[in-house]
Amino acid sequence: MENKKMKKIYMISRVILVIITFIIFKIMFIHEDSSWTIVAFIFSLIVFIVSFPSALISKTFIKIGNRLDKRILKILYYAIILPSLAIFLFFGCCCIMSLIYDSFSIPDDFAEALGQALLFLFFVATVAICIIIPYIQTLLVLLLKRFVKEK
């Protein structure tokens, strides 16, 4: 029964993550050209796809958190250690991506340079999503555990 409840909770968390992502990207590009409206759909799809493998990472985070005895240790784990880990991982990935990006030649044409920069920005945003989603999904699952009841 617990497994069925957890599957339901993770599916609800996926839907919530997609909705939050869609809203955030719609707000970010509210004053942009109409061609930017597709960005919200693309990143929402990325979040939905990434949320499946991130569920495994989230379950690992929860198992580690459940092993902690004291409440203060759990709070430190979820509020300080996991976000710090995500930040360090993100900056490490950005440094590696920056080294790869710097190895490419700089185009002379403005349109090509802009396209290359936007592609780099897309990859940075995708990496950020892939790193942040397991943490946010863990917090959502912990919150949803309190509200979702078994049948």
XYZ file of C-alpha atoms in Angstrom:
151
model
C 0.000 0.000 0.000
C 2.817 2.381 0.827
C 4.322 1.884 -2.624
C 1.013 2.792 -4.295
C 0.756 5.914 -2.139
C 4.335 6.949 -3.018
C 3.700 6.466 -6.756
C 0.649 8.703 -6.439
C 2.622 11.306 -4.492
C 5.433 11.344 -7.051
C 2.953 11.703 -9.926
C 1.267 14.622 -8.144
C 4.680 16.204 -7.552
C 5.500 15.863 -11.265
C 2.302 17.649 -12.218
C 2.953 20.404 -9.681
C 6.532 20.826 -10.956
C 5.330 21.135 -14.555
C 2.669 23.680 -13.604
C 5.143 25.745 -11.561
C 7.689 25.658 -14.394
C 5.100 26.709 -16.949
C 3.923 29.617 -14.800
C 7.471 30.792 -14.051
C 8.510 30.778 -17.707
C 5.280 32.446 -18.831
C 5.927 35.222 -16.299
C 9.575 35.516 -17.334
C 8.675 36.029 -20.996
C 5.433 37.954 -20.566
C 6.724 41.047 -22.391
C 8.631 39.187 -25.094
C 7.670 38.483 -28.660
C 5.008 35.841 -29.302
C 7.687 33.489 -30.652
C 8.995 33.092 -27.078
C 5.772 31.470 -25.862
C 7.092 28.070 -26.945
C 9.885 28.337 -24.362
C 7.462 27.713 -21.489
C 6.218 24.549 -23.173
C 9.748 23.327 -23.942
C 11.011 23.779 -20.403
C 7.814 22.288 -18.952
C 8.395 19.215 -21.101
C 12.020 19.083 -19.955
C 10.902 19.252 -16.316
C 8.367 16.483 -16.850
C 10.967 14.222 -18.479
C 13.642 15.010 -15.883
C 11.214 14.408 -12.999
C 11.176 10.652 -13.680
C 14.903 9.991 -13.100
C 15.000 12.658 -10.418
C 12.465 10.612 -8.444
C 15.244 8.088 -7.813
C 17.508 10.837 -6.489
C 14.637 12.233 -4.435
C 13.995 8.829 -2.863
C 17.685 8.653 -1.943
C 17.516 12.109 -0.363
C 14.456 11.070 1.643
C 16.090 7.814 2.793
C 19.117 9.752 4.031
C 16.845 12.283 5.729
C 14.844 9.517 7.411
C 18.033 8.070 8.916
C 18.681 11.293 10.804
C 17.421 11.052 14.359
C 16.999 14.616 15.541
C 14.634 17.129 14.026
C 17.307 19.849 13.889
C 19.568 17.570 11.825
C 16.739 16.966 9.364
C 16.132 20.699 9.056
C 19.840 21.345 8.479
C 19.961 18.534 5.929
C 16.984 19.749 3.894
C 17.559 23.503 4.321
C 21.356 23.820 4.144
C 23.169 20.683 2.993
C 21.025 19.771 -0.029
C 20.798 23.345 -1.410
C 24.552 23.791 -0.885
C 25.201 20.561 -2.742
C 22.977 21.733 -5.599
C 24.739 25.114 -5.780
C 28.212 23.567 -5.853
C 27.135 21.042 -8.472
C 25.589 23.796 -10.601
C 28.704 25.981 -10.453
C 30.893 22.988 -11.259
C 28.763 22.160 -14.299
C 28.790 25.817 -15.381
C 32.592 25.917 -15.154
C 32.869 22.795 -17.289
C 30.338 24.152 -19.799
C 32.177 27.473 -19.881
C 35.454 25.725 -20.673
C 33.763 23.835 -23.489
C 32.068 27.023 -24.738
C 35.367 28.926 -24.714
C 36.959 26.268 -26.930
C 34.565 27.170 -29.765
C 35.593 29.901 -32.152
C 33.878 33.269 -31.845
C 31.784 33.987 -34.939
C 32.193 37.307 -36.745
C 28.510 37.579 -37.588
C 26.271 39.009 -34.854
C 23.421 36.600 -35.575
C 25.701 33.567 -35.277
C 27.225 34.871 -32.040
C 23.768 35.534 -30.611
C 22.593 32.078 -31.625
C 25.650 30.494 -30.013
C 25.100 32.493 -26.808
C 21.402 31.561 -26.676
C 22.289 27.898 -27.171
C 24.748 28.139 -24.270
C 22.059 29.838 -22.162
C 19.610 27.059 -23.030
C 22.108 24.419 -21.883
C 22.801 26.311 -18.650
C 19.068 26.567 -17.927
C 18.600 22.865 -18.688
C 21.468 21.896 -16.378
C 20.041 24.131 -13.663
C 16.666 22.433 -14.024
C 18.250 18.975 -13.901
C 20.078 19.875 -10.683
C 17.245 21.707 -8.929
C 14.345 19.372 -9.750
C 15.387 16.488 -7.432
C 15.639 18.870 -4.471
C 12.310 20.572 -5.146
C 10.670 17.229 -5.816
C 11.989 15.946 -2.474
C 10.465 18.911 -0.655
C 7.168 18.484 -2.505
C 7.033 14.766 -1.685
C 7.709 15.452 1.982
C 4.923 18.040 1.977
C 2.501 15.861 0.010
C 3.059 12.897 2.341
C 1.178 14.839 4.992
C -1.829 15.571 2.778
C -2.292 12.552 0.493
C -4.277 9.785 2.092
C -4.545 6.141 1.094
C -7.843 4.765 -0.117
